């Protein structure tokens, strides 16, 4: 691994996140400054695993010209995928059965054949686990964390999260006037399967009246009580933010009992379930808005652009310093490097004693507990 | 009606729309300039019909101070309602039956008792019909058109529409990168029960690949063909905009047959139905985003603020000129007045030969026909 | 001119305007749909007049791929210039003198040599005059109007104007709180050399307290009186919008007398001059903000995107219909075509009797008259 | 100081900053939750020092109702001032001379007379110094840091900075297309008298080509060389960000020599000076845009809203815990408290070795050194 770097490859895996292109831009420019050539791998590792799909090349040259003016664009010029983990790739065998096969060897072969000296891998928990495996097999690898949900441990935050919170807050702003004019309960469901960061931050910034997150099992009766208390002082509407991974603890039996997994699904998700329950409990008209897909895309905020550029530049510096098997992390005020084996499989939930949660409570927001 | 005006009242009816507060602000300031006093009626005509609900007054003074700084805020400081049409108010009779009662007499009485000389009524088709009835009973009335959907006849546009189109376009911008990164079909359902203006304008501005509107019955097979054609030239994703009032013409039998009204409802609306159909027809992963409530609220764009202020000021000028029974309308470049009886019940649909639709066709957008 | 079109060229001239790329995109896609090939001319006509400057071609192929995803980007992929009018091009003669030469012949020759059958020319008054000359010399030409200032006659509006008004309004929003907190007069100078449309529209939408435009010579004493009147009712700050072409009529001698053209220049423009005068007259702290360059760029609003796309598609339809020597215009609700000789040199000023101006007066805004 | 709190006062001092109202809202709601009454002091301490100026009360009750819906508004409902430091208040003596007088005694008297038990003071370095003095004289005081420039030590960041960076970045985005279309150098001057944080963050996020900050004395020749190098590879425009406190080190004598303080002033600030110098050195057309006042106002970003709410809530918790003489600080991921005597007079400059600066260098941005 001590040999001089001349060519590096970049890969983006998992879901879309605002700032991916800014990371790519920073990697390419910072690497070009060191006279390294950059190559992009299309759609995770598909550019290597399925070269036949890409007539223009599954691994293609990234020049300064190619990344000009992409820093503020959403999406990723490399494409991404969250199918086909090369560590356990589902393949149909001769006997018709499907087996999961380790295809990382093909990736290493391609790196060797194309004389690619290192990989910058931008992705979430899954992608970083693959990166870690490639590192252990001898590839020079630096990971860049990506998670809109902000649920990756060991980094204060990542790019994409601020953009998502910002847009979710704008949506809450918009819904206030409509909910108030129509005296309704509006339930806003947003991303956050395992951690409620987006719901918590946007809910407080956007003046929601209740916020339900996976970390705090909720009692729907308490939410209903909050809504009724508001009605009694003449505040005839309420906004309820629900992370998609929020879970009812107890309470409101009549709805809860029928809410087997399948039925929640049928209702269109937890947001719909909460709205229906609150309508039953309060007698008020309740509606659901699901933000899901809207939070993934779009132009990154200045905060996320800067974070993404810092991550990309730091990844190149890490390689130049001879590092491998590390993830770039934000340990404010600076970036640092964290060994990949300390990252994989570690989830960062909202801590019950964090001051942000306490701020919500001080502001009278109901968390359903 | 020729007597001098000293006091006027303002009412907002129907759904929320960005710009309502700007109209109110303009009416109050322009009227104060003429030394008229202004009063707001709470929640449509509820402030008059149910005074007991409003301890602080169902009809309350609006001063310059009260309307300061509200021009860029969403919602309406008067509140609004789309329940309880005073022309046919549902009332429980002594025998337990419910009858629709004309309660406009109570409104006229209140105007007389409070010495209110005129009414500025801001609302959609329903509200303007009530305004027309009040005018015919002798009240001095000027209407201000409100319809986010832009489906009111006799006015080029109204406030709220530009804000809705603007936000819908921003949402499409955000969805492009995610749909592309994930190679998905994303179906975006938006307001437009009878007219497809929002879908048409935002769909073109936001580079949608198909736009389905009530004015053009659609064939889902044609939309699917468009998506497949894009796939074949390497554009592996598509955005489909669907107005909530869009209707399938023929085609895609297997889904269409089961789509009785109830079933479309169960599926969560036409967007969900289109997504499911396209997934069946193309084999691609398809998702739905419903913008509905998000389009009603929020701060008005500068275009809508200006339109709202022009409408409000023109309403006061109309009263000052002795007019009644008219609606303020935008006949660009200027405002003019249209008799209310020419407005009520007239819907402005997207004309099949308008150049905007032709622009969409020239850009290769599929309209399902 | 009746021959079938197979190749067309596009040119953008004059200053930057949000929406140029959307026009280009619409022209290319609509033309490709008709199996026409499109070519872009770099920087006005420089790509033809100075081919040596463009190693990659002064006239280059524009494919669908080349215009993908550019509709929401500011600027123009063709580049633009407001130097070097080919009708009167300054050239150094053998004897050292500089003479203005008509170089349109070179443009026609290039069109002939490259077998370009028509030109879509996007530009302001100057560019449309050139287009008209080329048309008279036999070239098939359709013009697309461009003017952020909205001062072109014969079209209701053009792309770019709404974006400029929108941003100027946002700037005024931002300045309100600072001006109020610091109890200052803030003078905001914005584009509008000959017509005050941007100042008028953004000033009203952004709740300015005075608006000074070229169409209404202003008396600074009246503006000062407005500011003092606000102070007396406890409104200790004022926002004054000034179009760069606004002119003092009479009044405030002490400042006016020293304000020869050179001195206004030295002060940094009319905004600075107004601020200094108001500070003298009111004794209040006054500051200037000059928006100029900020209003030209940026991503077009949805309104401007749609207008630009409609213009571009209509230009292609005009050519397909055999038209030449016309400008596409917005005659709401539709586009139409206007002969170029009715356009050139005609300026659209704010009419003294328009309802927008009257709205401003009704809202108590001071116009300095 | 150990007595139970029943009434607290809030004061905002210094310049406007987005988020002030959110802090006030959080303080009022969190305090009301503890059954404390809240009072606002108008315009720094003017409400106490000049009660006669405020007929409606220089110290007035802040209820939950009064702070409803203000969290996303710019400015401060209390007003602010940066004149009249009560520690050294300029007062005209009987003999006509002006002496600086300590008026903190009047403040303490008023607190005693009105039975105000504690003060939450929101402000910058100057305001926190006053707060510290009041604390030393026995008042229970908690400070909330305010500085758009982000130059306060001991806190990672404060509210307002992200909004300023966000808007500055948007302005740079807008200027790219215009600078490119016109092949110009555009110099953008922004706040940052002592520290270049806004310039650094927005310059990197907004893809500036050179960034000049107070921490790095610049050589204009190096900036000119960067511009020429860009020209040579066909990038015919450049954006140069200049913090208002940036200083030339050496270089470009002809301009520098005439640039005595007075002359820089005459030129309209450092931005103008840099533009003129670059025009001389490169022969390119150069323009200046001064953002100054635009960065102070406006609606806070979601990041700043949340930071402001956390600060406000934490200030109340600090008082409830019996703390005094401390400033709330952001020590991510949580807030903490820092003694006021460790804060006053300590400036946080951009450290020469921070990774953000290194990111800029890795991206090829010229810092003039």
Coordinates of N, CA and C in Angstrom, one line a residue, chain A residues 25-26 29-30 33-34 64 68 72 156 162 165-167 169 173 200-201 204-207 235 302-303 305-306 309-310 313-314 317 330 332-335 353-356 358-359 361-364, chain D residues 25-26 29-30 33-34 64 68 72 156 162 165-167 169 173 200-201 204-207 235 302-303 305-306 309-310 313-314 317 330 332-335 353-356 358-359 361-364:
Chain A
X25 N -16.9 16.2 -6.9 CA -16.2 17.3 -7.4 C -14.9 17.6 -6.6
X26 N -15.1 17.6 -5.3 CA -13.9 17.8 -4.4 C -12.8 16.8 -4.6
X29 N -11.1 17.3 -8.1 CA -10.2 18.5 -8.2 C -9.0 18.3 -7.2
X30 N -9.2 17.9 -6.0 CA -8.1 17.7 -5.1 C -7.1 16.6 -5.6
X33 N -5.1 18.0 -8.6 CA -4.1 18.9 -8.0 C -2.8 18.1 -7.7
X34 N -3.0 16.8 -7.3 CA -1.8 16.0 -7.0 C -1.4 15.1 -8.2
X64 N -11.4 17.3 -14.5 CA -11.9 18.6 -14.0 C -13.1 19.1 -14.8
X68 N -17.1 20.1 -13.5 CA -17.4 21.6 -13.4 C -18.9 21.9 -13.2
X72 N -23.5 22.1 -7.0 CA -24.8 22.5 -6.4 C -26.0 21.6 -6.9
X156 N -20.2 13.8 13.4 CA -21.2 14.7 14.0 C -22.4 14.8 13.1
X162 N -28.8 18.3 6.5 CA -29.3 19.7 6.6 C -30.3 20.1 5.5
X165 N -33.6 18.5 6.5 CA -34.2 19.2 7.6 C -34.8 20.5 7.1
X166 N -34.0 21.2 6.3 CA -34.4 22.5 5.7 C -35.7 22.4 4.9
X167 N -35.8 21.4 4.1 CA -37.0 21.3 3.2 C -38.1 20.8 4.1
X169 N -38.7 21.5 7.2 CA -39.1 22.7 7.9 C -39.9 23.6 7.0
X173 N -43.7 24.9 7.6 CA -44.1 26.3 7.5 C -45.3 26.5 6.6
X200 N -37.0 15.3 14.5 CA -36.8 16.1 15.7 C -36.3 17.5 15.3
X201 N -35.3 17.6 14.4 CA -34.8 18.9 14.1 C -35.8 19.8 13.3
X204 N -38.9 20.8 15.6 CA -38.7 21.9 16.5 C -38.6 23.2 15.7
X205 N -37.7 23.2 14.6 CA -37.5 24.4 13.8 C -38.8 24.8 13.2
X206 N -39.7 23.9 12.8 CA -40.9 24.2 12.1 C -42.2 24.3 13.0
X207 N -41.9 24.4 14.4 CA -43.0 24.6 15.3 C -44.1 23.6 15.3
X235 N -56.5 27.4 20.0 CA -55.6 27.0 18.9 C -56.2 25.8 18.3
X302 N -26.1 25.3 1.6 CA -24.6 25.7 1.7 C -23.9 24.9 2.7
X303 N -24.6 24.6 3.8 CA -24.0 23.8 4.9 C -23.6 22.4 4.3
X305 N -23.2 21.6 1.1 CA -22.2 21.7 0.1 C -20.8 21.8 0.7
X306 N -20.7 22.6 1.8 CA -19.4 22.8 2.4 C -19.0 21.4 3.0
X309 N -17.8 19.1 0.4 CA -16.5 19.4 -0.2 C -15.4 19.1 0.8
X310 N -15.7 19.4 2.1 CA -14.7 19.1 3.1 C -14.4 17.6 3.1
X313 N -12.4 16.5 -0.1 CA -11.0 17.0 0.0 C -10.2 16.2 1.1
X314 N -10.9 15.9 2.2 CA -10.2 15.2 3.3 C -10.0 13.7 2.8
X317 N -6.8 13.8 0.9 CA -5.7 14.0 1.8 C -5.3 12.7 2.6
X330 N -16.8 14.1 10.6 CA -16.9 15.5 11.1 C -16.8 15.5 12.6
X332 N -16.4 18.3 14.8 CA -16.3 19.8 14.7 C -15.3 20.3 15.7
X333 N -14.6 21.3 15.4 CA -14.6 22.1 14.2 C -13.9 21.5 13.0
X334 N -13.3 20.3 13.1 CA -12.5 19.8 12.0 C -13.0 18.4 11.6
X335 N -12.5 18.0 10.5 CA -12.7 16.6 10.1 C -11.6 15.7 10.7
X353 N -31.1 12.2 26.5 CA -30.8 13.4 27.4 C -30.2 14.5 26.6
X354 N -30.3 14.5 25.2 CA -29.7 15.5 24.5 C -30.5 16.8 24.6
X355 N -29.8 17.9 24.5 CA -30.4 19.2 24.8 C -31.4 19.6 23.7
X356 N -31.3 19.0 22.5 CA -32.3 19.3 21.5 C -33.6 18.8 21.9
X358 N -34.5 18.1 24.9 CA -35.0 18.9 26.0 C -35.6 20.3 25.6
X359 N -35.0 20.8 24.5 CA -35.5 22.1 23.9 C -36.9 21.9 23.5
X361 N -39.1 19.7 24.6 CA -39.9 19.6 25.8 C -40.1 21.0 26.4
X362 N -39.1 21.8 26.5 CA -39.2 23.1 27.1 C -40.2 24.0 26.3
X363 N -40.3 23.7 25.0 CA -41.2 24.5 24.1 C -42.6 23.9 24.2
X364 N -42.8 22.9 25.0 CA -44.2 22.3 25.1 C -44.6 21.3 24.0
Chain D
X25 N -38.7 33.8 21.5 CA -39.8 32.8 21.7 C -39.5 31.7 22.6
X26 N -38.3 31.1 22.5 CA -37.9 30.0 23.3 C -37.8 30.4 24.8
X29 N -41.5 30.9 26.1 CA -42.3 29.7 26.3 C -41.7 28.8 27.4
X30 N -40.3 28.6 27.4 CA -39.7 27.8 28.4 C -39.9 28.4 29.8
X33 N -43.5 28.0 31.0 CA -43.7 26.6 31.5 C -43.3 26.4 32.9
X34 N -42.4 27.3 33.4 CA -42.0 27.2 34.8 C -42.7 28.3 35.6
X64 N -47.0 34.2 26.0 CA -47.0 33.2 25.0 C -47.6 33.7 23.7
X68 N -46.1 34.2 19.6 CA -46.6 33.1 18.7 C -46.2 33.5 17.3
X72 N -39.9 32.3 12.9 CA -39.3 32.3 11.6 C -39.1 33.7 11.0
X156 N -19.2 26.9 19.2 CA -18.9 26.4 17.9 C -19.5 27.4 16.8
X162 N -25.4 30.8 9.7 CA -25.8 29.9 8.7 C -26.7 30.6 7.7
X165 N -24.4 32.8 5.5 CA -23.6 32.0 4.6 C -24.5 31.5 3.5
X166 N -25.7 31.1 3.9 CA -26.6 30.5 2.9 C -27.0 31.6 1.8
X167 N -27.3 32.8 2.3 CA -27.7 33.8 1.3 C -26.5 34.2 0.5
X169 N -24.0 32.4 -0.4 CA -23.8 31.4 -1.3 C -24.8 31.5 -2.5
X173 N -24.0 31.9 -6.4 CA -24.6 31.1 -7.5 C -25.2 32.0 -8.6
X200 N -15.2 32.7 3.9 CA -14.6 31.4 3.7 C -15.7 30.3 3.3
X201 N -16.7 30.3 4.2 CA -17.7 29.2 4.0 C -18.5 29.4 2.7
X204 N -16.3 28.9 -0.5 CA -16.1 27.5 -0.9 C -17.4 26.9 -1.4
X205 N -18.5 27.1 -0.6 CA -19.8 26.5 -1.1 C -20.2 27.1 -2.4
X206 N -19.9 28.3 -2.6 CA -20.4 29.0 -3.8 C -19.4 29.0 -5.0
X207 N -18.3 28.2 -4.8 CA -17.3 28.0 -5.9 C -16.7 29.3 -6.4
X235 N -11.5 29.6 -19.2 CA -12.5 30.0 -18.2 C -12.4 31.6 -18.0
X302 N -33.3 26.8 8.8 CA -33.8 25.8 9.9 C -32.6 25.6 10.9
X303 N -31.4 25.6 10.4 CA -30.3 25.4 11.3 C -30.2 26.5 12.3
X305 N -32.7 28.5 13.2 CA -33.9 28.5 14.0 C -33.7 27.5 15.2
X306 N -33.2 26.3 14.8 CA -33.0 25.3 15.9 C -31.9 25.8 16.9
X309 N -33.4 28.4 19.1 CA -34.4 27.8 20.1 C -33.6 27.1 21.2
X310 N -32.6 26.3 20.8 CA -31.8 25.6 21.8 C -31.1 26.6 22.7
X313 N -33.9 28.1 25.1 CA -34.3 27.1 26.1 C -33.2 26.9 27.1
X314 N -32.0 26.8 26.7 CA -30.9 26.5 27.6 C -30.6 27.7 28.5
X317 N -33.0 27.2 31.3 CA -32.6 26.0 32.1 C -31.4 26.5 33.0
X330 N -22.5 26.5 22.1 CA -22.7 25.3 21.4 C -21.4 24.5 21.4
X332 N -20.9 21.2 20.3 CA -21.7 20.1 19.7 C -21.2 18.7 20.1
X333 N -22.1 17.8 20.3 CA -23.5 17.9 19.9 C -24.4 18.6 20.9
X334 N -23.9 19.1 22.0 CA -24.8 19.7 23.0 C -24.5 21.2 23.3
X335 N -25.4 21.8 24.0 CA -25.1 23.2 24.5 C -24.4 23.0 25.9
X353 N -4.7 26.5 10.1 CA -4.6 25.0 9.8 C -5.9 24.3 9.8
X354 N -7.0 25.0 9.8 CA -8.3 24.4 9.8 C -8.6 23.6 8.5
X355 N -9.3 22.6 8.6 CA -9.5 21.8 7.3 C -10.4 22.5 6.3
X356 N -11.2 23.4 6.8 CA -12.0 24.2 5.8 C -11.1 25.0 4.9
X358 N -8.0 24.4 4.3 CA -7.3 23.4 3.5 C -8.2 22.9 2.3
X359 N -9.5 22.7 2.6 CA -10.4 22.3 1.5 C -10.4 23.3 0.4
X361 N -8.0 25.3 -0.4 CA -6.7 25.2 -1.1 C -6.7 24.0 -2.0
X362 N -7.2 22.9 -1.5 CA -7.3 21.6 -2.3 C -8.2 21.8 -3.6
X363 N -9.2 22.7 -3.4 CA -10.0 23.0 -4.6 C -9.4 24.0 -5.6
X364 N -8.2 24.5 -5.2 CA -7.6 25.4 -6.1 C -8.0 26.8 -6.0

